[in-house]
Amino acid sequence: MVALLKERDAGAFSYLYDNYAAALNSIVRSFIPDEQLANSVLQDSFVKIWNQASTFDSVRGRLFTWMSSIVRNTAIDTLRSKDWKNSRQNVELTDRNNEIAADDLLNIDAIGLRKVVNSLREEYKTVVEMCYFEGFTQNDIAETTGIPLGTVKTRLRKALIELRSRISNT
Amino acid sequence: MNIKEYIQSGIIESYVLGLADAEERAELEQLRMQHPEIGQAIQAFEKELEASASRNAVPVNPDVKANLFDQLGLKLNEEHSSGTEEPTVIPLERRGTTPFIKYLAAASVILFVISAAFNLYTYNKYKDLEAENRQLALQRDQLYAHNNTMQTKLDEMDKNMQLITGPDMIKVALSGVAGKESSQAVVYWDKNNKDVYLVAKALPQAPKGKQYQLWALMDGKPIDAGVLGNCNTICKLKNIQHAQAFAITLENEGGSPAPNLEQLYVMGKI
């Protein structure tokens, strides 16, 4: 399967899509509830999966993990892109309060990992939100929030352990 | 370092989700090579994430796949998009093997026809030769038979020749009498054993119911010397002890006790 994919076998790619698109879509939707934009992100993700298949190394991890990583990066890149920010600015006010309000609005429809993250206590939620969903490095977070790097690391790990225990129940 | 504590520290989750920084990743990958349980822990969390995503799967509009394949310039197999995951069965190209069998069949039919024609020709030839052979065998048998006949005749001729050229043989020429001049006959008479032989050189064909009869004449008296039967060339007749002349008359079939002198044909003196 992986070998065929690396040889750019369209049949294998079609099989891969049929088997994983819906599961990967749940990850996309945890970043982007909007169906139209999510579909675009999913499509872009599969374009990258197709083009970068040769770089996948089964020794380092599972195929699904590798694809999840591509989906996450694509979603973050899309959210950071100007078009998205501009369209968002057109709809909402730019001040911090309104942004938070918008986040709360999104949370109503939150699914998958996002839903679990939202259930975490605030200090865990913030670090996971920034790190996983917004793509900040732990260094970035320490600098942005003023929290020492060691504390950020500890919080993130504890948050993830908590997250994992809750994922099992979803 | 306590590996169990390390595994439970949250680094596995951080690494798998792609949140660990470069320093953390390097440390984990180095430890992973020394401790297989780290790899197992990574796998376990990967499976949990995959299972969770599958449970929370969000169906995708079919247009996405169509657009995706269109964008990549790939041909979209409808069977895959409809959800069936069976691999496409591509029928084997049979054109490669079929013609060979067809040619083989055609060749065998042609060979059969040629063979049948040749067999028919050979059979007819055989029949002709057999008939010819039978004909030749028949001719050979006929020739053998003919040869035997000739051999018998030759033997007889030889015997007769030996007989008439014997040193004790008296030859008596019988000439045609007045009115029967064309008739001729010769009598051979053995002086020793008194056997009489006759060669009818020229005698008319005896009419039906009539036979020629030879007479020996002694002192004016005729002695019956027998009738001419169906004999070839030389006819052996009756033994005659004494004779001065011989004569032939035409008598009734079976011969007569006394000659009918009016029917005298030839006569000769010794």
Coordinates of C-alpha atoms in Angstrom, one line a residue:
Chain A
M1 CA 0.0 0.0 0.0
V2 CA 2.7 2.5 1.1
A3 CA 5.0 1.2 -1.6
L4 CA 2.3 1.7 -4.3
L5 CA 1.6 5.2 -2.9
K6 CA 5.3 6.1 -3.1
E7 CA 5.3 4.9 -6.8
R8 CA 2.4 7.3 -7.3
D9 CA -0.2 4.6 -8.0
A10 CA -3.5 6.4 -8.5
G11 CA -5.5 3.3 -7.4
A12 CA -3.6 3.2 -4.1
F13 CA -4.1 6.9 -3.6
S14 CA -7.8 6.5 -4.3
Y15 CA -8.0 3.7 -1.7
L16 CA -6.1 5.8 0.8
Y17 CA -8.5 8.7 0.3
D18 CA -11.6 6.4 0.7
N19 CA -10.2 5.0 3.9
Y20 CA -8.9 8.0 5.6
A21 CA -10.5 11.2 4.2
A22 CA -13.4 11.2 6.7
A23 CA -11.1 10.5 9.7
L24 CA -8.7 13.3 8.6
N25 CA -11.6 15.5 8.0
S26 CA -12.5 15.3 11.7
I27 CA -9.0 16.8 12.4
V28 CA -9.6 19.5 9.8
R29 CA -12.9 20.3 11.3
S30 CA -11.4 20.6 14.8
F31 CA -9.4 23.5 13.3
I32 CA -11.9 24.9 10.8
P33 CA -15.6 24.3 11.5
D34 CA -16.6 26.0 8.2
E35 CA -17.3 23.2 5.8
Q36 CA -16.3 24.9 2.6
L37 CA -12.9 26.1 3.9
A38 CA -12.4 22.7 5.6
N39 CA -13.0 20.9 2.3
S40 CA -10.4 23.2 0.7
V41 CA -7.9 22.4 3.5
L42 CA -8.6 18.7 3.2
Q43 CA -8.0 18.8 -0.6
D44 CA -4.8 20.8 -0.2
S45 CA -3.7 18.2 2.5
F46 CA -4.2 15.3 0.1
V47 CA -2.3 17.2 -2.7
K48 CA 0.6 17.3 -0.2
I49 CA 0.2 13.7 0.8
W50 CA 0.3 12.8 -2.9
N51 CA 3.3 14.9 -3.6
Q52 CA 5.3 14.1 -0.5
A53 CA 4.5 10.4 -0.2
S54 CA 8.1 9.6 -1.0
T55 CA 9.2 11.4 2.2
F56 CA 7.1 9.2 4.4
D57 CA 9.2 6.9 6.6
S58 CA 7.3 4.0 8.2
V59 CA 10.1 3.5 10.7
R60 CA 9.4 6.8 12.3
G61 CA 5.7 6.5 12.7
R62 CA 2.3 5.4 11.3
L63 CA 1.0 6.6 8.0
F64 CA -2.1 8.1 9.7
T65 CA 0.1 10.1 12.1
W66 CA 2.1 11.4 9.1
M67 CA -1.0 12.4 7.3
S68 CA -2.5 14.0 10.4
S69 CA 0.7 16.1 10.7
I70 CA 0.2 17.3 7.1
V71 CA -3.4 18.1 7.8
R72 CA -2.6 20.1 10.9
N73 CA 0.2 22.1 9.2
T74 CA -2.1 22.8 6.3
A75 CA -4.9 23.9 8.6
I76 CA -2.6 26.2 10.6
D77 CA -1.1 27.7 7.4
T78 CA -4.5 28.4 6.1
L79 CA -5.7 30.1 9.3
R80 CA -2.5 32.2 9.3
S81 CA -2.9 33.2 5.7
K82 CA -3.9 36.7 4.9
D83 CA -7.1 35.8 3.0
W84 CA -8.4 34.0 6.0
K85 CA -7.5 36.7 8.4
N86 CA -9.0 39.3 6.1
S87 CA -12.2 37.5 5.7
R88 CA -12.4 37.0 9.4
Q89 CA -11.7 40.7 10.0
N90 CA -14.6 41.6 7.7
V91 CA -17.0 39.6 9.8
E92 CA -15.7 40.4 13.2
L93 CA -14.2 43.2 15.2
T94 CA -10.5 43.1 15.7
D95 CA -10.3 43.7 19.4
R96 CA -9.4 41.0 21.7
N97 CA -12.7 40.6 23.4
N98 CA -14.5 40.1 20.2
E99 CA -11.9 37.6 19.2
I100 CA -12.5 35.6 22.3
A101 CA -16.2 35.9 21.7
A102 CA -15.7 34.5 18.2
D103 CA -13.7 31.6 19.7
D104 CA -16.6 30.9 22.0
L105 CA -18.9 30.9 19.1
L106 CA -16.8 28.4 17.3
N107 CA -16.7 26.3 20.4
I108 CA -20.3 25.6 20.1
D109 CA -19.7 23.5 17.1
A110 CA -16.3 22.2 18.2
I111 CA -15.7 18.6 17.4
G112 CA -13.1 16.0 18.0
L113 CA -9.8 17.1 19.7
R114 CA -11.0 20.7 19.9
K115 CA -14.0 19.6 22.0
V116 CA -11.7 17.7 24.3
V117 CA -9.3 20.6 24.6
N118 CA -12.1 22.9 25.5
S119 CA -13.0 20.7 28.4
L120 CA -9.5 21.1 29.9
R121 CA -8.9 23.6 32.6
E122 CA -7.9 27.0 31.4
E123 CA -4.1 26.9 31.9
Y124 CA -3.9 23.6 30.0
K125 CA -6.4 24.7 27.4
T126 CA -4.4 27.9 26.6
V127 CA -1.1 26.1 26.1
V128 CA -2.6 23.3 24.0
E129 CA -4.6 25.8 22.0
M130 CA -1.6 27.9 21.2
C131 CA 0.8 25.0 20.6
Y132 CA -1.4 22.5 18.7
F133 CA -4.1 24.6 17.1
E134 CA -2.2 27.8 16.4
G135 CA 1.2 26.3 15.8
F136 CA 3.3 28.3 18.2
T137 CA 6.5 26.7 19.5
Q138 CA 6.9 26.4 23.2
N139 CA 9.5 29.1 23.0
D140 CA 7.0 31.4 21.3
I141 CA 4.5 30.7 24.0
A142 CA 7.0 31.5 26.8
E143 CA 7.9 34.8 25.1
T144 CA 4.4 35.7 24.3
T145 CA 2.9 34.9 27.7
G146 CA 5.9 35.7 29.8
I147 CA 5.6 32.2 31.4
P148 CA 9.0 30.6 31.9
L149 CA 9.8 27.9 29.2
G150 CA 10.2 25.2 31.8
T151 CA 6.7 25.9 33.1
V152 CA 5.3 25.9 29.6
K153 CA 6.8 22.5 28.9
T154 CA 5.5 21.0 32.1
R155 CA 2.0 22.4 31.5
L156 CA 1.9 21.2 28.0
R157 CA 2.9 17.7 28.9
K158 CA 0.5 17.5 31.8
A159 CA -2.2 18.9 29.5
L160 CA -1.5 16.3 26.9
I161 CA -1.6 13.4 29.4
E162 CA -5.0 14.8 30.6
L163 CA -6.1 15.2 26.9
R164 CA -5.1 11.6 26.1
S165 CA -7.1 10.1 29.0
R166 CA -10.1 12.1 27.7
I167 CA -9.6 11.1 24.1
S168 CA -10.0 7.5 25.0
N169 CA -13.5 8.2 26.1
T170 CA -14.7 10.2 23.1
Chain B
M1 CA 17.0 8.0 33.6
N2 CA 13.9 6.0 34.5
I3 CA 12.4 5.1 31.2
K4 CA 9.0 4.3 32.6
E5 CA 8.8 7.8 34.1
Y6 CA 10.1 9.3 30.9
I7 CA 7.4 7.5 28.9
Q8 CA 4.7 8.7 31.3
S9 CA 6.0 12.3 31.3
G10 CA 3.9 13.4 28.4
I11 CA 6.8 13.5 25.9
I12 CA 5.3 10.7 23.9
E13 CA 2.1 12.6 23.3
S14 CA 4.0 15.8 22.6
Y15 CA 6.2 14.1 20.1
V16 CA 3.4 12.3 18.3
L17 CA 1.3 15.4 18.0
G18 CA 4.3 17.3 16.6
L19 CA 4.5 19.7 19.5
A20 CA 7.9 18.7 20.9
D21 CA 10.7 21.1 20.1
A22 CA 14.0 20.1 18.3
E23 CA 15.8 19.4 21.6
E24 CA 13.0 17.1 22.9
R25 CA 12.7 15.3 19.6
A26 CA 16.5 14.6 19.4
E27 CA 16.5 13.2 22.9
L28 CA 13.5 11.0 22.3
E29 CA 14.8 9.6 19.0
Q30 CA 18.1 8.7 20.6
L31 CA 16.4 7.0 23.6
R32 CA 14.0 5.2 21.3
M33 CA 16.9 3.3 19.7
Q34 CA 18.0 2.0 23.1
H35 CA 14.6 1.3 24.6
P36 CA 12.1 -0.5 22.4
E37 CA 9.3 0.3 24.9
I38 CA 9.5 3.9 23.8
G39 CA 8.7 2.9 20.3
Q40 CA 5.8 0.7 21.6
A41 CA 4.5 3.7 23.6
I42 CA 4.6 5.9 20.5
Q43 CA 2.8 3.3 18.4
A44 CA 0.1 2.9 21.1
F45 CA -0.7 6.6 21.2
E46 CA -0.7 6.8 17.4
K47 CA -3.3 4.0 17.3
E48 CA -5.3 5.8 20.0
L49 CA -5.3 9.0 17.9
E50 CA -6.2 7.2 14.7
A51 CA -9.0 5.3 16.5
S52 CA -10.4 8.6 17.9
A53 CA -10.3 10.3 14.5
S54 CA -12.1 7.3 13.0
R55 CA -14.7 7.4 15.7
N56 CA -15.2 11.1 15.1
A57 CA -15.0 10.8 11.3
V58 CA -16.8 13.5 9.4
P59 CA -18.1 12.4 6.0
V60 CA -16.6 14.4 3.1
N61 CA -18.5 15.8 0.2
P62 CA -17.8 13.6 -2.9
D63 CA -16.9 16.7 -4.8
V64 CA -13.7 17.0 -2.8
K65 CA -12.3 13.8 -4.2
A66 CA -13.4 14.7 -7.7
N67 CA -11.7 18.1 -7.4
L68 CA -8.6 16.5 -5.8
F69 CA -8.1 14.0 -8.6
D70 CA -8.9 16.6 -11.2
Q71 CA -6.3 18.9 -9.7
L72 CA -3.7 16.1 -9.6
G73 CA -4.6 15.1 -13.2
L74 CA -5.5 11.6 -11.9
K75 CA -8.2 9.4 -13.3
L76 CA -10.9 8.9 -10.7
N77 CA -12.2 5.4 -10.6
E78 CA -15.9 5.6 -9.7
E79 CA -15.8 2.3 -7.9
H80 CA -13.4 3.7 -5.4
S81 CA -15.3 6.9 -4.8
S82 CA -18.5 4.9 -4.2
G83 CA -16.8 3.4 -1.2
T84 CA -16.1 -0.1 -2.5
E85 CA -12.5 -0.8 -1.7
E86 CA -11.9 -3.9 -3.8
P87 CA -9.0 -3.5 -6.1
T88 CA -9.8 -3.1 -9.7
V89 CA -9.5 -6.3 -11.6
I90 CA -7.8 -5.7 -14.9
P91 CA -8.7 -8.6 -17.3
L92 CA -5.6 -10.2 -18.8
E93 CA -5.0 -9.5 -22.5
R94 CA -5.9 -12.7 -24.2
R95 CA -5.0 -11.6 -27.7
G96 CA -1.5 -12.7 -27.1
T97 CA -2.3 -16.4 -26.7
T98 CA -5.4 -16.9 -28.7
P99 CA -4.0 -16.4 -32.2
F100 CA -1.3 -19.0 -31.6
I101 CA -4.0 -21.6 -30.8
K102 CA -6.0 -20.4 -33.8
Y103 CA -3.0 -20.8 -36.1
L104 CA -2.2 -24.1 -34.6
A105 CA -5.8 -25.3 -35.2
A106 CA -5.8 -23.9 -38.8
A107 CA -2.4 -25.6 -39.4
S108 CA -3.7 -29.0 -38.1
V109 CA -6.8 -28.7 -40.2
I110 CA -4.7 -28.0 -43.3
L111 CA -2.3 -30.9 -42.4
F112 CA -5.3 -33.2 -42.0
V113 CA -6.8 -32.3 -45.4
I114 CA -3.4 -32.7 -47.1
S115 CA -2.9 -36.0 -45.2
A116 CA -6.4 -37.2 -46.2
A117 CA -5.8 -36.3 -49.9
F118 CA -2.4 -38.0 -49.9
N119 CA -4.0 -41.1 -48.3
L120 CA -6.7 -41.2 -50.9
Y121 CA -4.1 -40.9 -53.7
T122 CA -2.0 -43.6 -52.1
Y123 CA -5.0 -45.9 -51.7
N124 CA -6.0 -45.5 -55.3
K125 CA -2.4 -46.1 -56.4
Y126 CA -2.3 -49.2 -54.2
K127 CA -5.6 -50.5 -55.8
D128 CA -4.2 -49.9 -59.3
L129 CA -1.0 -51.7 -58.4
E130 CA -2.8 -54.6 -56.8
A131 CA -5.0 -55.1 -59.9
E132 CA -1.9 -54.9 -62.1
N133 CA -0.2 -57.4 -59.9
R134 CA -3.1 -59.8 -60.1
Q135 CA -3.2 -59.4 -63.9
L136 CA 0.6 -60.1 -64.0
A137 CA 0.2 -63.2 -61.8
L138 CA -2.5 -64.5 -64.1
Q139 CA -0.4 -63.9 -67.1
R140 CA 2.5 -65.6 -65.4
D141 CA 0.3 -68.6 -64.6
Q142 CA -0.9 -68.7 -68.2
L143 CA 2.7 -68.6 -69.4
Y144 CA 3.7 -71.4 -67.1
A145 CA 0.8 -73.5 -68.3
H146 CA 1.6 -72.6 -71.9
N147 CA 5.2 -73.4 -71.3
N148 CA 4.2 -76.8 -69.8
T149 CA 2.1 -77.5 -72.9
M150 CA 5.0 -76.6 -75.1
Q151 CA 7.3 -78.7 -73.1
T152 CA 5.0 -81.7 -73.4
K153 CA 4.7 -81.1 -77.1
L154 CA 8.4 -80.8 -77.4
D155 CA 9.0 -84.0 -75.4
E156 CA 6.5 -85.8 -77.7
M157 CA 8.1 -84.4 -80.8
D158 CA 11.5 -85.5 -79.5
K159 CA 10.1 -88.9 -78.7
N160 CA 8.6 -89.2 -82.2
M161 CA 11.8 -87.9 -83.7
Q162 CA 13.7 -90.6 -81.9
L163 CA 11.2 -93.1 -83.0
I164 CA 11.1 -92.4 -86.7
T165 CA 14.8 -91.9 -87.0
G166 CA 15.5 -95.3 -85.3
P167 CA 17.8 -97.6 -87.3
D168 CA 15.2 -100.4 -87.6
M169 CA 12.4 -98.1 -88.8
I170 CA 11.1 -98.6 -92.4
K171 CA 9.6 -95.6 -94.0
V172 CA 6.7 -96.3 -96.4
A173 CA 5.4 -93.4 -98.4
L174 CA 1.7 -93.6 -99.3
S175 CA 0.7 -91.7 -102.4
G176 CA -2.7 -90.6 -103.6
V177 CA -4.5 -93.0 -105.9
A178 CA -6.2 -91.9 -109.1
G179 CA -8.7 -89.2 -108.2
K180 CA -7.0 -88.5 -104.8
E181 CA -3.6 -87.4 -106.0
S182 CA -3.3 -84.6 -103.4
S183 CA -3.6 -87.0 -100.5
Q184 CA -0.4 -88.2 -98.8
A185 CA 0.6 -90.2 -95.8
V186 CA 3.7 -91.9 -94.4
V187 CA 3.9 -95.2 -92.5
Y188 CA 6.8 -96.0 -90.2
W189 CA 7.2 -99.7 -89.5
D190 CA 9.6 -101.0 -86.9
K191 CA 11.3 -104.1 -88.2
N192 CA 12.1 -105.4 -84.7
N193 CA 8.9 -105.1 -82.7
K194 CA 6.6 -104.6 -85.7
D195 CA 5.0 -101.4 -84.4
V196 CA 3.3 -99.3 -87.0
Y197 CA 3.1 -95.4 -86.9
L198 CA 1.3 -93.2 -89.3
V199 CA 1.8 -89.6 -90.2
A200 CA -1.2 -88.2 -92.2
K201 CA 0.7 -85.7 -94.3
A202 CA -2.3 -84.6 -96.4
L203 CA -5.6 -86.2 -95.9
P204 CA -8.9 -84.4 -96.3
Q205 CA -10.9 -83.8 -93.1
A206 CA -12.9 -87.0 -92.5
P207 CA -16.7 -86.3 -92.8
K208 CA -18.8 -86.8 -89.8
G209 CA -19.4 -90.5 -89.0
K210 CA -16.4 -91.5 -91.0
Q211 CA -12.8 -92.5 -90.0
Y212 CA -9.7 -93.3 -92.0
Q213 CA -8.5 -96.9 -91.6
L214 CA -5.0 -98.3 -92.3
W215 CA -4.6 -101.6 -94.0
A216 CA -1.6 -103.8 -94.3
L217 CA -1.5 -105.9 -97.5
M218 CA 0.1 -109.3 -97.5
D219 CA -0.2 -111.6 -100.5
G220 CA -3.2 -109.6 -101.8
K221 CA -5.0 -109.9 -98.5
P222 CA -5.9 -106.7 -96.4
I223 CA -5.1 -106.8 -92.7
D224 CA -6.7 -104.2 -90.4
A225 CA -4.0 -102.0 -88.9
G226 CA -6.4 -99.7 -87.0
V227 CA -8.3 -96.4 -87.4
L228 CA -6.9 -92.9 -87.1
G229 CA -8.2 -91.4 -83.9
N230 CA -7.5 -88.0 -82.5
C231 CA -3.7 -88.2 -82.4
N232 CA -1.1 -85.5 -83.0
T233 CA 1.3 -85.7 -85.9
I234 CA 2.2 -89.4 -85.4
C235 CA -0.4 -92.0 -84.6
K236 CA 0.6 -95.3 -83.2
L237 CA -1.6 -98.0 -84.8
K238 CA -1.8 -101.8 -84.5
N239 CA 1.2 -104.2 -84.5
I240 CA 1.7 -105.8 -88.0
Q241 CA 3.8 -108.9 -88.3
H242 CA 4.0 -109.1 -92.1
A243 CA 3.2 -106.6 -94.8
Q244 CA 4.1 -105.9 -98.4
A245 CA 2.2 -102.7 -98.8
F246 CA 0.0 -100.2 -96.8
A247 CA -3.2 -98.5 -97.8
I248 CA -5.8 -96.1 -96.3
T249 CA -9.5 -96.1 -96.9
L250 CA -12.3 -94.0 -95.5
E251 CA -14.6 -96.3 -93.5
N252 CA -17.6 -95.9 -91.2
E253 CA -16.6 -94.8 -87.7
G254 CA -15.0 -97.6 -85.7
G255 CA -13.6 -99.3 -88.8
S256 CA -14.6 -102.1 -91.0
P257 CA -13.5 -105.8 -91.2
A258 CA -12.9 -105.5 -94.9
P259 CA -11.8 -102.3 -96.8
N260 CA -14.1 -100.5 -99.0
L261 CA -11.9 -100.2 -102.0
E262 CA -14.0 -97.5 -103.6
Q263 CA -12.9 -95.2 -100.8
L264 CA -9.2 -96.0 -101.2
Y265 CA -7.2 -92.7 -100.7
V266 CA -3.5 -93.5 -100.6
M267 CA -1.3 -96.6 -101.0
G268 CA 2.4 -97.5 -101.0
K269 CA 4.6 -100.5 -101.3
I270 CA 7.4 -101.4 -99.0

